[in-house]
PDB file of C-alpha atoms in Angstrom:
ATOM      1  CA  MET A   1       0.000   0.000   0.000  1.00  0.00           C
ATOM      2  CA  LYS A   2       1.435   3.366  -1.097  1.00  0.00           C
ATOM      3  CA  ARG A   3       2.252   5.714   1.776  1.00  0.00           C
ATOM      4  CA  THR A   4       0.236   8.944   1.844  1.00  0.00           C
ATOM      5  CA  THR A   5       2.509  11.978   1.521  1.00  0.00           C
ATOM      6  CA  ILE A   6       2.081  15.622   2.454  1.00  0.00           C
ATOM      7  CA  LYS A   7       1.817  16.351  -1.294  1.00  0.00           C
ATOM      8  CA  ASP A   8      -1.184  13.980  -1.525  1.00  0.00           C
ATOM      9  CA  VAL A   9      -2.954  15.831   1.309  1.00  0.00           C
ATOM     10  CA  ALA A  10      -2.196  19.221  -0.249  1.00  0.00           C
ATOM     11  CA  LYS A  11      -3.504  18.096  -3.635  1.00  0.00           C
ATOM     12  CA  ARG A  12      -6.704  16.601  -2.187  1.00  0.00           C
ATOM     13  CA  GLY A  13      -7.300  19.697  -0.067  1.00  0.00           C
ATOM     14  CA  GLY A  14      -6.579  22.164  -2.863  1.00  0.00           C
ATOM     15  CA  VAL A  15      -3.946  23.965  -0.787  1.00  0.00           C
ATOM     16  CA  SER A  16      -0.171  24.319  -0.735  1.00  0.00           C
ATOM     17  CA  ILE A  17       2.236  21.968   1.017  1.00  0.00           C
ATOM     18  CA  THR A  18       3.149  24.878   3.319  1.00  0.00           C
ATOM     19  CA  THR A  19      -0.501  25.267   4.349  1.00  0.00           C
ATOM     20  CA  VAL A  20      -0.733  21.561   5.215  1.00  0.00           C
ATOM     21  CA  SER A  21       2.511  21.761   7.194  1.00  0.00           C
ATOM     22  CA  HIS A  22       1.280  24.786   9.153  1.00  0.00           C
ATOM     23  CA  ALA A  23      -2.131  23.206   9.795  1.00  0.00           C
ATOM     24  CA  LEU A  24      -0.580  20.045  11.232  1.00  0.00           C
ATOM     25  CA  SER A  25       2.178  21.710  13.230  1.00  0.00           C
ATOM     26  CA  GLY A  26       0.014  24.460  14.747  1.00  0.00           C
ATOM     27  CA  GLY A  27       2.137  27.156  13.108  1.00  0.00           C
ATOM     28  CA  GLY A  28       1.375  29.781  10.511  1.00  0.00           C
ATOM     29  CA  ALA A  29      -1.462  32.275  10.278  1.00  0.00           C
ATOM     30  CA  LEU A  30      -4.383  30.084   9.260  1.00  0.00           C
ATOM     31  CA  LYS A  31      -8.087  30.336   9.946  1.00  0.00           C
ATOM     32  CA  GLN A  32      -9.165  27.744  12.486  1.00  0.00           C
ATOM     33  CA  GLU A  33     -11.683  26.276  10.044  1.00  0.00           C
ATOM     34  CA  THR A  34      -8.876  25.738   7.501  1.00  0.00           C
ATOM     35  CA  ARG A  35      -6.632  24.152  10.116  1.00  0.00           C
ATOM     36  CA  ASP A  36      -9.436  21.830  11.266  1.00  0.00           C
ATOM     37  CA  ARG A  37     -10.342  20.889   7.672  1.00  0.00           C
ATOM     38  CA  ILE A  38      -6.757  19.980   6.785  1.00  0.00           C
ATOM     39  CA  ARG A  39      -6.256  17.960   9.978  1.00  0.00           C
ATOM     40  CA  GLU A  40      -9.491  16.054   9.354  1.00  0.00           C
ATOM     41  CA  LEU A  41      -8.459  15.377   5.768  1.00  0.00           C
ATOM     42  CA  ALA A  42      -5.006  14.178   6.867  1.00  0.00           C
ATOM     43  CA  GLU A  43      -6.631  11.772   9.310  1.00  0.00           C
ATOM     44  CA  GLN A  44      -9.042  10.445   6.660  1.00  0.00           C
ATOM     45  CA  MET A  45      -6.079   9.839   4.344  1.00  0.00           C
ATOM     46  CA  ASN A  46      -4.072   8.135   7.130  1.00  0.00           C
ATOM     47  CA  TYR A  47      -1.304  10.691   6.765  1.00  0.00           C
ATOM     48  CA  MET A  48       1.276  11.235   9.478  1.00  0.00           C
ATOM     49  CA  PRO A  49       4.782  12.669   9.092  1.00  0.00           C
ATOM     50  CA  ASN A  50       7.511  10.097   8.509  1.00  0.00           C
ATOM     51  CA  ARG A  51       9.969  11.062  11.213  1.00  0.00           C
ATOM     52  CA  SER A  52      12.529   8.489  10.135  1.00  0.00           C
ATOM     53  CA  GLY A  53      13.068  10.376   6.891  1.00  0.00           C
ATOM     54  CA  GLN A  54      13.468  13.793   8.494  1.00  0.00           C
ATOM     55  CA  ASN A  55      16.304  15.605  10.201  1.00  0.00           C
ATOM     56  CA  LEU A  56      15.451  14.520  13.753  1.00  0.00           C
ATOM     57  CA  LYS A  57      17.364  17.395  15.312  1.00  0.00           C
ATOM     58  CA  SER A  58      15.165  19.900  13.486  1.00  0.00           C
ATOM     59  CA  VAL A  59      11.853  18.286  14.496  1.00  0.00           C
ATOM     60  CA  ARG A  60      12.578  17.368  18.115  1.00  0.00           C
ATOM     61  CA  THR A  61      10.319  19.140  20.618  1.00  0.00           C
ATOM     62  CA  GLY A  62      11.825  17.787  23.854  1.00  0.00           C
ATOM     63  CA  VAL A  63       8.295  16.761  24.917  1.00  0.00           C
ATOM     64  CA  ILE A  64       6.722  13.361  25.544  1.00  0.00           C
ATOM     65  CA  GLY A  65       2.933  13.151  25.503  1.00  0.00           C
ATOM     66  CA  LEU A  66       0.822  11.128  27.957  1.00  0.00           C
ATOM     67  CA  TYR A  67      -2.617  10.506  26.429  1.00  0.00           C
ATOM     68  CA  VAL A  68      -5.408   9.587  28.867  1.00  0.00           C
ATOM     69  CA  GLU A  69      -9.180   9.919  29.259  1.00  0.00           C
ATOM     70  CA  TYR A  70      -8.937  11.506  32.729  1.00  0.00           C
ATOM     71  CA  ILE A  71      -6.302  12.235  35.361  1.00  0.00           C
ATOM     72  CA  ARG A  72      -7.817  11.275  38.724  1.00  0.00           C
ATOM     73  CA  GLY A  73      -6.652   8.519  41.067  1.00  0.00           C
ATOM     74  CA  PHE A  74      -4.251   6.031  39.511  1.00  0.00           C
ATOM     75  CA  TYR A  75      -3.765   8.211  36.422  1.00  0.00           C
ATOM     76  CA  GLY A  76      -2.523  11.131  38.503  1.00  0.00           C
ATOM     77  CA  GLN A  77      -0.008   8.927  40.322  1.00  0.00           C
ATOM     78  CA  LEU A  78       1.193   7.530  36.997  1.00  0.00           C
ATOM     79  CA  ALA A  79       1.702  11.032  35.572  1.00  0.00           C
ATOM     80  CA  ASP A  80       3.735  12.063  38.641  1.00  0.00           C
ATOM     81  CA  PHE A  81       6.152   9.147  38.297  1.00  0.00           C
ATOM     82  CA  MET A  82       6.421   9.681  34.554  1.00  0.00           C
ATOM     83  CA  TYR A  83       7.173  13.378  34.972  1.00  0.00           C
ATOM     84  CA  GLY A  84      10.033  12.678  37.377  1.00  0.00           C
ATOM     85  CA  LYS A  85      11.581  10.222  34.917  1.00  0.00           C
ATOM     86  CA  CYS A  86      11.061  12.655  32.024  1.00  0.00           C
ATOM     87  CA  ARG A  87      13.053  15.338  33.822  1.00  0.00           C
ATOM     88  CA  GLU A  88      15.865  12.869  34.500  1.00  0.00           C
ATOM     89  CA  SER A  89      15.899  12.039  30.784  1.00  0.00           C
ATOM     90  CA  GLY A  90      15.894  15.656  29.611  1.00  0.00           C
ATOM     91  CA  TYR A  91      12.252  15.765  28.475  1.00  0.00           C
ATOM     92  CA  GLU A  92       9.101  17.576  29.528  1.00  0.00           C
ATOM     93  CA  LEU A  93       5.802  15.735  29.951  1.00  0.00           C
ATOM     94  CA  ASP A  94       2.630  17.009  28.307  1.00  0.00           C
ATOM     95  CA  VAL A  95      -0.552  15.364  29.677  1.00  0.00           C
ATOM     96  CA  ILE A  96      -3.281  15.326  27.027  1.00  0.00           C
ATOM     97  CA  ILE A  97      -6.790  14.451  28.234  1.00  0.00           C
ATOM     98  CA  ALA A  98      -8.694  13.430  25.119  1.00  0.00           C
ATOM     99  CA  SER A  99     -12.275  12.246  24.731  1.00  0.00           C
ATOM    100  CA  ASP A 100     -11.699   9.808  21.865  1.00  0.00           C
ATOM    101  CA  GLY A 101      -9.136   8.206  19.592  1.00  0.00           C
ATOM    102  CA  ARG A 102      -9.578  10.826  16.912  1.00  0.00           C
ATOM    103  CA  ALA A 103      -8.556  13.580  19.325  1.00  0.00           C
ATOM    104  CA  VAL A 104      -5.415  11.596  20.231  1.00  0.00           C
ATOM    105  CA  LEU A 105      -4.470  11.172  16.558  1.00  0.00           C
ATOM    106  CA  ASN A 106      -5.155  14.837  15.785  1.00  0.00           C
ATOM    107  CA  ASN A 107      -2.752  15.874  18.526  1.00  0.00           C
ATOM    108  CA  LEU A 108      -0.095  13.436  17.328  1.00  0.00           C
ATOM    109  CA  LEU A 109      -0.568  14.686  13.766  1.00  0.00           C
ATOM    110  CA  SER A 110       0.438  18.148  14.922  1.00  0.00           C
ATOM    111  CA  CYS A 111       3.963  16.862  15.760  1.00  0.00           C
ATOM    112  CA  LYS A 112       3.979  18.615  19.133  1.00  0.00           C
ATOM    113  CA  VAL A 113       5.597  15.651  20.895  1.00  0.00           C
ATOM    114  CA  ASP A 114       8.591  13.439  20.152  1.00  0.00           C
ATOM    115  CA  GLY A 115       6.893  10.307  21.450  1.00  0.00           C
ATOM    116  CA  ALA A 116       3.688   9.131  23.089  1.00  0.00           C
ATOM    117  CA  VAL A 117       2.644   7.065  26.091  1.00  0.00           C
ATOM    118  CA  ILE A 118      -0.985   6.026  25.639  1.00  0.00           C
ATOM    119  CA  LEU A 119      -3.500   4.775  28.212  1.00  0.00           C
ATOM    120  CA  HIS A 120      -6.708   5.360  26.274  1.00  0.00           C
ATOM    121  CA  ASP A 121      -9.158   2.586  25.399  1.00  0.00           C
ATOM    122  CA  ARG A 122     -10.872   4.568  22.611  1.00  0.00           C
ATOM    123  CA  LEU A 123      -8.088   3.927  20.107  1.00  0.00           C
ATOM    124  CA  CYS A 124      -9.072   1.227  17.609  1.00  0.00           C
ATOM    125  CA  ARG A 125      -7.045  -1.152  15.457  1.00  0.00           C
ATOM    126  CA  GLN A 126      -7.035   1.307  12.554  1.00  0.00           C
ATOM    127  CA  ASP A 127      -5.585   4.010  14.817  1.00  0.00           C
ATOM    128  CA  LEU A 128      -2.751   1.664  15.798  1.00  0.00           C
ATOM    129  CA  GLU A 129      -2.042   0.920  12.143  1.00  0.00           C
ATOM    130  CA  ILE A 130      -1.761   4.654  11.435  1.00  0.00           C
ATOM    131  CA  LEU A 131       0.712   5.102  14.287  1.00  0.00           C
ATOM    132  CA  MET A 132       2.661   2.038  13.171  1.00  0.00           C
ATOM    133  CA  LYS A 133       2.972   3.303   9.586  1.00  0.00           C
ATOM    134  CA  ALA A 134       3.945   6.782  10.771  1.00  0.00           C
ATOM    135  CA  GLU A 135       6.683   5.275  12.974  1.00  0.00           C
ATOM    136  CA  MET A 136       5.632   7.525  15.823  1.00  0.00           C
ATOM    137  CA  PRO A 137       7.545   6.332  18.941  1.00  0.00           C
ATOM    138  CA  THR A 138       4.679   5.003  21.058  1.00  0.00           C
ATOM    139  CA  VAL A 139       4.330   3.020  24.283  1.00  0.00           C
ATOM    140  CA  PHE A 140       0.929   1.556  25.142  1.00  0.00           C
ATOM    141  CA  LEU A 141      -0.085   0.859  28.724  1.00  0.00           C
ATOM    142  CA  ASP A 142      -3.420  -0.771  27.917  1.00  0.00           C
ATOM    143  CA  ARG A 143      -2.885  -3.311  25.129  1.00  0.00           C
ATOM    144  CA  LYS A 144      -0.292  -5.635  23.600  1.00  0.00           C
ATOM    145  CA  ALA A 145       1.386  -4.018  20.605  1.00  0.00           C
ATOM    146  CA  ALA A 146       4.929  -4.151  19.283  1.00  0.00           C
ATOM    147  CA  GLY A 147       6.683  -2.865  16.171  1.00  0.00           C
ATOM    148  CA  ARG A 148       9.788  -0.987  15.074  1.00  0.00           C
ATOM    149  CA  ARG A 149       8.778   2.122  17.020  1.00  0.00           C
ATOM    150  CA  MET A 150       5.972   0.706  19.185  1.00  0.00           C
ATOM    151  CA  SER A 151       6.041  -1.089  22.573  1.00  0.00           C
ATOM    152  CA  SER A 152       3.750  -2.063  25.437  1.00  0.00           C
ATOM    153  CA  ILE A 153       4.411  -1.851  29.186  1.00  0.00           C
ATOM    154  CA  LEU A 154       1.616  -3.775  30.927  1.00  0.00           C
ATOM    155  CA  PHE A 155       0.549  -4.889  34.372  1.00  0.00           C
ATOM    156  CA  ASP A 156       0.293  -8.659  34.628  1.00  0.00           C
ATOM    157  CA  SER A 157      -3.424  -8.285  35.252  1.00  0.00           C
ATOM    158  CA  TYR A 158      -4.196 -11.956  34.693  1.00  0.00           C
ATOM    159  CA  GLN A 159      -1.859 -12.994  37.513  1.00  0.00           C
ATOM    160  CA  THR A 160      -3.246 -10.151  39.635  1.00  0.00           C
ATOM    161  CA  GLY A 161      -6.746 -11.624  39.313  1.00  0.00           C
ATOM    162  CA  ARG A 162      -5.449 -15.064  40.250  1.00  0.00           C
ATOM    163  CA  MET A 163      -3.565 -13.631  43.239  1.00  0.00           C
ATOM    164  CA  VAL A 164      -6.713 -12.033  44.683  1.00  0.00           C
ATOM    165  CA  ALA A 165      -8.807 -15.165  44.117  1.00  0.00           C
ATOM    166  CA  GLU A 166      -6.218 -17.342  45.860  1.00  0.00           C
ATOM    167  CA  TYR A 167      -5.978 -14.866  48.738  1.00  0.00           C
ATOM    168  CA  LEU A 168      -9.743 -14.716  49.350  1.00  0.00           C
ATOM    169  CA  TYR A 169     -10.084 -18.483  48.974  1.00  0.00           C
ATOM    170  CA  GLY A 170      -7.326 -18.926  51.534  1.00  0.00           C
ATOM    171  CA  LEU A 171      -9.261 -16.707  53.942  1.00  0.00           C
ATOM    172  CA  GLY A 172     -12.206 -19.094  53.668  1.00  0.00           C
ATOM    173  CA  HIS A 173     -14.405 -17.072  51.306  1.00  0.00           C
ATOM    174  CA  ARG A 174     -16.573 -18.990  48.844  1.00  0.00           C
ATOM    175  CA  LYS A 175     -19.442 -16.566  48.094  1.00  0.00           C
ATOM    176  CA  ILE A 176     -17.576 -13.788  46.280  1.00  0.00           C
ATOM    177  CA  LEU A 177     -18.947 -10.814  44.349  1.00  0.00           C
ATOM    178  CA  LEU A 178     -16.921  -9.686  41.312  1.00  0.00           C
ATOM    179  CA  VAL A 179     -17.135  -5.974  40.428  1.00  0.00           C
ATOM    180  CA  GLU A 180     -15.689  -5.761  36.939  1.00  0.00           C
ATOM    181  CA  GLY A 181     -13.977  -2.846  35.235  1.00  0.00           C
ATOM    182  CA  LYS A 182     -14.228  -1.603  31.683  1.00  0.00           C
ATOM    183  CA  ASN A 183     -13.947  -3.907  28.683  1.00  0.00           C
ATOM    184  CA  THR A 184     -10.226  -3.138  28.442  1.00  0.00           C
ATOM    185  CA  TYR A 185      -7.071  -5.254  28.590  1.00  0.00           C
ATOM    186  CA  ASP A 186      -6.686  -4.797  32.370  1.00  0.00           C
ATOM    187  CA  GLY A 187     -10.395  -5.220  33.086  1.00  0.00           C
ATOM    188  CA  ILE A 188     -10.702  -8.377  30.991  1.00  0.00           C
ATOM    189  CA  GLU A 189      -7.488  -9.965  32.245  1.00  0.00           C
ATOM    190  CA  ARG A 190      -8.166  -9.299  35.952  1.00  0.00           C
ATOM    191  CA  SER A 191     -11.606 -10.890  35.693  1.00  0.00           C
ATOM    192  CA  ARG A 192     -10.287 -13.818  33.635  1.00  0.00           C
ATOM    193  CA  GLY A 193      -7.477 -14.593  36.077  1.00  0.00           C
ATOM    194  CA  PHE A 194      -9.827 -14.299  39.048  1.00  0.00           C
ATOM    195  CA  GLU A 195     -12.441 -16.617  37.562  1.00  0.00           C
ATOM    196  CA  ASP A 196      -9.907 -19.151  36.285  1.00  0.00           C
ATOM    197  CA  CYS A 197      -8.376 -19.513  39.739  1.00  0.00           C
ATOM    198  CA  LEU A 198     -11.754 -19.893  41.476  1.00  0.00           C
ATOM    199  CA  GLU A 199     -12.881 -22.424  38.877  1.00  0.00           C
ATOM    200  CA  GLU A 200      -9.802 -24.514  39.685  1.00  0.00           C
ATOM    201  CA  HIS A 201     -11.096 -24.545  43.274  1.00  0.00           C
ATOM    202  CA  GLY A 202     -14.533 -25.648  42.075  1.00  0.00           C
ATOM    203  CA  ILE A 203     -16.192 -22.223  42.368  1.00  0.00           C
ATOM    204  CA  LEU A 204     -18.011 -20.562  39.483  1.00  0.00           C
ATOM    205  CA  VAL A 205     -18.869 -16.844  39.544  1.00  0.00           C
ATOM    206  CA  ALA A 206     -22.577 -16.711  38.670  1.00  0.00           C
ATOM    207  CA  GLU A 207     -23.935 -13.843  36.582  1.00  0.00           C
ATOM    208  CA  SER A 208     -25.915 -12.720  39.629  1.00  0.00           C
ATOM    209  CA  ARG A 209     -22.595 -12.203  41.438  1.00  0.00           C
ATOM    210  CA  ARG A 210     -21.004 -10.152  38.691  1.00  0.00           C
ATOM    211  CA  LEU A 211     -21.451  -6.355  38.674  1.00  0.00           C
ATOM    212  CA  TYR A 212     -20.173  -3.732  36.263  1.00  0.00           C
ATOM    213  CA  GLY A 213     -18.236  -1.005  38.102  1.00  0.00           C
ATOM    214  CA  GLY A 214     -16.547   0.665  35.134  1.00  0.00           C
ATOM    215  CA  PHE A 215     -13.327   1.389  37.085  1.00  0.00           C
ATOM    216  CA  ASP A 216     -15.354   4.261  38.568  1.00  0.00           C
ATOM    217  CA  ARG A 217     -16.209   4.973  42.220  1.00  0.00           C
ATOM    218  CA  LYS A 218     -19.688   6.346  41.580  1.00  0.00           C
ATOM    219  CA  GLU A 219     -20.632   3.665  39.069  1.00  0.00           C
ATOM    220  CA  ALA A 220     -19.479   0.869  41.388  1.00  0.00           C
ATOM    221  CA  TYR A 221     -21.325   2.493  44.311  1.00  0.00           C
ATOM    222  CA  GLN A 222     -24.573   2.602  42.333  1.00  0.00           C
ATOM    223  CA  ALA A 223     -24.152  -0.982  41.100  1.00  0.00           C
ATOM    224  CA  ALA A 224     -23.564  -2.213  44.660  1.00  0.00           C
ATOM    225  CA  LYS A 225     -26.575  -0.234  45.920  1.00  0.00           C
ATOM    226  CA  ARG A 226     -28.798  -1.906  43.306  1.00  0.00           C
ATOM    227  CA  PHE A 227     -27.441  -5.332  44.190  1.00  0.00           C
ATOM    228  CA  LEU A 228     -28.131  -4.806  47.909  1.00  0.00           C
ATOM    229  CA  SER A 229     -31.616  -3.428  47.253  1.00  0.00           C
ATOM    230  CA  GLU A 230     -32.602  -6.548  45.298  1.00  0.00           C
ATOM    231  CA  GLY A 231     -32.338  -8.699  48.417  1.00  0.00           C
ATOM    232  CA  MET A 232     -29.739 -11.081  47.015  1.00  0.00           C
ATOM    233  CA  SER A 233     -27.895 -13.251  49.506  1.00  0.00           C
ATOM    234  CA  LEU A 234     -24.912 -11.343  50.865  1.00  0.00           C
ATOM    235  CA  PRO A 235     -21.462 -12.356  49.605  1.00  0.00           C
ATOM    236  CA  THR A 236     -18.722 -12.817  52.168  1.00  0.00           C
ATOM    237  CA  ALA A 237     -16.176 -11.006  49.972  1.00  0.00           C
ATOM    238  CA  VAL A 238     -15.942  -8.551  47.065  1.00  0.00           C
ATOM    239  CA  PHE A 239     -13.176  -8.228  44.492  1.00  0.00           C
ATOM    240  CA  ALA A 240     -13.350  -4.880  42.712  1.00  0.00           C
ATOM    241  CA  ALA A 241     -11.300  -4.383  39.541  1.00  0.00           C
ATOM    242  CA  ASN A 242      -9.676  -1.212  40.899  1.00  0.00           C
ATOM    243  CA  ASP A 243      -9.459   0.753  44.134  1.00  0.00           C
ATOM    244  CA  ASP A 244     -11.953   3.430  43.113  1.00  0.00           C
ATOM    245  CA  SER A 245     -14.555   0.704  42.509  1.00  0.00           C
ATOM    246  CA  ALA A 246     -13.692  -0.939  45.830  1.00  0.00           C
ATOM    247  CA  ILE A 247     -14.173   2.338  47.701  1.00  0.00           C
ATOM    248  CA  GLY A 248     -17.552   2.823  45.990  1.00  0.00           C
ATOM    249  CA  CYS A 249     -18.617  -0.661  47.090  1.00  0.00           C
ATOM    250  CA  ILE A 250     -17.517  -0.075  50.686  1.00  0.00           C
ATOM    251  CA  GLN A 251     -19.540   3.136  50.784  1.00  0.00           C
ATOM    252  CA  ALA A 252     -22.654   1.262  49.608  1.00  0.00           C
ATOM    253  CA  LEU A 253     -22.075  -1.464  52.222  1.00  0.00           C
ATOM    254  CA  HIS A 254     -21.638   1.121  54.991  1.00  0.00           C
ATOM    255  CA  GLU A 255     -24.902   2.827  54.036  1.00  0.00           C
ATOM    256  CA  ALA A 256     -26.641  -0.549  54.208  1.00  0.00           C
ATOM    257  CA  GLU A 257     -25.141  -0.982  57.721  1.00  0.00           C
ATOM    258  CA  ILE A 258     -23.045  -3.934  56.575  1.00  0.00           C
ATOM    259  CA  SER A 259     -19.704  -4.081  58.352  1.00  0.00           C
ATOM    260  CA  VAL A 260     -16.436  -4.290  56.403  1.00  0.00           C
ATOM    261  CA  PRO A 261     -14.639  -6.643  56.964  1.00  0.00           C
ATOM    262  CA  ASP A 262     -16.683  -8.321  59.751  1.00  0.00           C
ATOM    263  CA  GLN A 263     -19.519  -9.258  57.379  1.00  0.00           C
ATOM    264  CA  VAL A 264     -18.014  -8.627  53.946  1.00  0.00           C
ATOM    265  CA  SER A 265     -14.332  -8.391  53.004  1.00  0.00           C
ATOM    266  CA  VAL A 266     -13.369  -6.065  50.127  1.00  0.00           C
ATOM    267  CA  VAL A 267     -10.221  -6.160  47.975  1.00  0.00           C
ATOM    268  CA  GLY A 268      -9.305  -3.610  45.311  1.00  0.00           C
ATOM    269  CA  CYS A 269      -6.492  -3.211  42.823  1.00  0.00           C
ATOM    270  CA  ASP A 270      -3.876  -0.484  41.974  1.00  0.00           C
ATOM    271  CA  ASN A 271      -2.925   0.689  45.498  1.00  0.00           C
ATOM    272  CA  ILE A 272      -3.904   4.333  44.990  1.00  0.00           C
ATOM    273  CA  GLU A 273      -2.837   6.731  47.736  1.00  0.00           C
ATOM    274  CA  LEU A 274      -6.368   7.207  49.134  1.00  0.00           C
ATOM    275  CA  GLY A 275      -6.642   3.479  49.903  1.00  0.00           C
ATOM    276  CA  GLN A 276      -4.314   3.589  52.909  1.00  0.00           C
ATOM    277  CA  TRP A 277      -6.256   6.478  54.493  1.00  0.00           C
ATOM    278  CA  PHE A 278      -9.769   5.233  53.765  1.00  0.00           C
ATOM    279  CA  LEU A 279     -11.704   3.591  56.624  1.00  0.00           C
ATOM    280  CA  PRO A 280     -11.253   0.719  56.750  1.00  0.00           C
ATOM    281  CA  SER A 281      -7.892   0.942  54.984  1.00  0.00           C
ATOM    282  CA  LEU A 282      -8.093  -0.916  51.703  1.00  0.00           C
ATOM    283  CA  THR A 283      -6.546  -4.301  51.010  1.00  0.00           C
ATOM    284  CA  THR A 284      -5.355  -4.131  47.418  1.00  0.00           C
ATOM    285  CA  VAL A 285      -2.786  -5.195  44.847  1.00  0.00           C
ATOM    286  CA  ASP A 286       0.084  -2.836  44.210  1.00  0.00           C
ATOM    287  CA  THR A 287       0.329  -3.017  40.431  1.00  0.00           C
ATOM    288  CA  GLY A 288       3.661  -1.226  40.267  1.00  0.00           C
ATOM    289  CA  VAL A 289       2.554   2.196  39.064  1.00  0.00           C
ATOM    290  CA  ALA A 290       5.972   3.668  39.841  1.00  0.00           C
ATOM    291  CA  ASP A 291       7.719   0.911  37.908  1.00  0.00           C
ATOM    292  CA  MET A 292       5.274   1.269  35.021  1.00  0.00           C
ATOM    293  CA  GLY A 293       5.643   5.061  34.799  1.00  0.00           C
ATOM    294  CA  LYS A 294       9.426   4.964  34.847  1.00  0.00           C
ATOM    295  CA  ALA A 295       9.655   2.012  32.448  1.00  0.00           C
ATOM    296  CA  ALA A 296       7.274   3.704  29.999  1.00  0.00           C
ATOM    297  CA  ILE A 297       9.462   6.801  29.794  1.00  0.00           C
ATOM    298  CA  GLU A 298      12.666   4.774  29.490  1.00  0.00           C
ATOM    299  CA  GLU A 299      11.107   2.784  26.659  1.00  0.00           C
ATOM    300  CA  VAL A 300       9.660   5.720  24.706  1.00  0.00           C
ATOM    301  CA  VAL A 301      13.003   7.563  24.952  1.00  0.00           C
ATOM    302  CA  ALA A 302      14.766   4.457  23.615  1.00  0.00           C
ATOM    303  CA  LEU A 303      12.274   4.312  20.729  1.00  0.00           C
ATOM    304  CA  ILE A 304      12.728   8.019  19.972  1.00  0.00           C
ATOM    305  CA  GLU A 305      16.484   7.548  19.835  1.00  0.00           C
ATOM    306  CA  GLY A 306      16.188   4.356  17.784  1.00  0.00           C
ATOM    307  CA  LYS A 307      18.071   2.235  20.320  1.00  0.00           C
ATOM    308  CA  HIS A 308      16.032  -0.929  19.788  1.00  0.00           C
ATOM    309  CA  GLN A 309      12.904  -2.497  18.333  1.00  0.00           C
ATOM    310  CA  GLY A 310       9.648  -2.325  20.248  1.00  0.00           C
ATOM    311  CA  SER A 311       8.607  -5.116  22.632  1.00  0.00           C
ATOM    312  CA  VAL A 312       6.035  -6.149  25.246  1.00  0.00           C
ATOM    313  CA  THR A 313       7.016  -5.986  28.952  1.00  0.00           C
ATOM    314  CA  MET A 314       4.884  -7.337  31.813  1.00  0.00           C
ATOM    315  CA  ILE A 315       5.096  -5.878  35.346  1.00  0.00           C
ATOM    316  CA  PRO A 316       4.043  -8.135  38.272  1.00  0.00           C
ATOM    317  CA  GLY A 317       1.996  -6.906  41.241  1.00  0.00           C
ATOM    318  CA  HIS A 318       2.029  -7.787  44.932  1.00  0.00           C
ATOM    319  CA  LEU A 319      -0.671  -7.996  47.577  1.00  0.00           C
ATOM    320  CA  VAL A 320      -0.958  -5.219  50.169  1.00  0.00           C
ATOM    321  CA  GLU A 321      -2.920  -6.491  53.174  1.00  0.00           C
ATOM    322  CA  ARG A 322      -4.819  -3.877  55.175  1.00  0.00           C
ATOM    323  CA  ALA A 323      -8.017  -3.741  57.233  1.00  0.00           C
ATOM    324  CA  SER A 324     -10.761  -4.220  54.599  1.00  0.00           C
ATOM    325  CA  ALA A 325     -10.284  -7.993  54.273  1.00  0.00           C
ATOM    326  CA  ALA A 326     -10.306 -10.693  56.941  1.00  0.00           C
ATOM    327  CA  ALA A 327     -10.760 -14.429  57.366  1.00  0.00           C
ATOM    328  CA  ARG A 328     -14.336 -15.675  57.150  1.00  0.00           C
ATOM    329  CA  ILE A 329     -15.740 -16.531  60.552  1.00  0.00           C
ATOM    330  CA  GLY A 330     -18.099 -19.492  60.796  1.00  0.00           C
TER     331      GLY A 330
END
């Protein structure tokens, strides 16, 4: 398939190559409607600058972009660790909160960053193909992808799910409620590992004991409230796909005057800072956010500098036992 060039975009748009360059880079004195039209056209034509064929010194910005859907909780901690590593490596960190994959690509098209770290589940397969063809140095934190200038740094979410299941089983829990996250790599793998481990112990997670929490405190709270209002038999333990969801569940249990952990144990995942101060303090899995943030920057810098081919790296987690989980009594 022939690579789309800047000349192709200029010809299709009926403008000069200079106008296309200015529209994509954010420079020049262009009307906003012209800039938006050219960027949309470039995206439709799958055009992105080929950095490997340019004078890298002239196009370097000294900035790495972190692309996320929001910045609260775990995401804020991740950005902090990444920023520290960026400064050590001589880069600045630009955090871009984008609503969809198109917004991420539009920003990357503007060449305002030297490389990207992406934790954004709205990017589709076609978006990845565009980034791959453009040879934009990219590190994904939410999917497996590898190429000449593309890598993944991932939590071992499958083993995390298994770890929590084994822990709760060892505490004597058999009636366990699973509060799932989004339909993302981490959400799918945590649930899969959790269920596989329980199944090996002869326990199946029924649909009635599976709630959707969306990795969100409010959504998990509302899901738990509905579950409790329906008069279902009370589980002895809850595994929530992240700490925000776990905190939402604990709030719903407290409001229903159900004691945590005396009646129901709760385990989260990610080890966000709030978890240690929440009452009761949250048992969770530390998924290595510091290691992930630092490794992501090291990897994207290596890709920018062409030091090696892209790869997939898995980061293990470890259990952090606190007050929200206890052995089942009776």
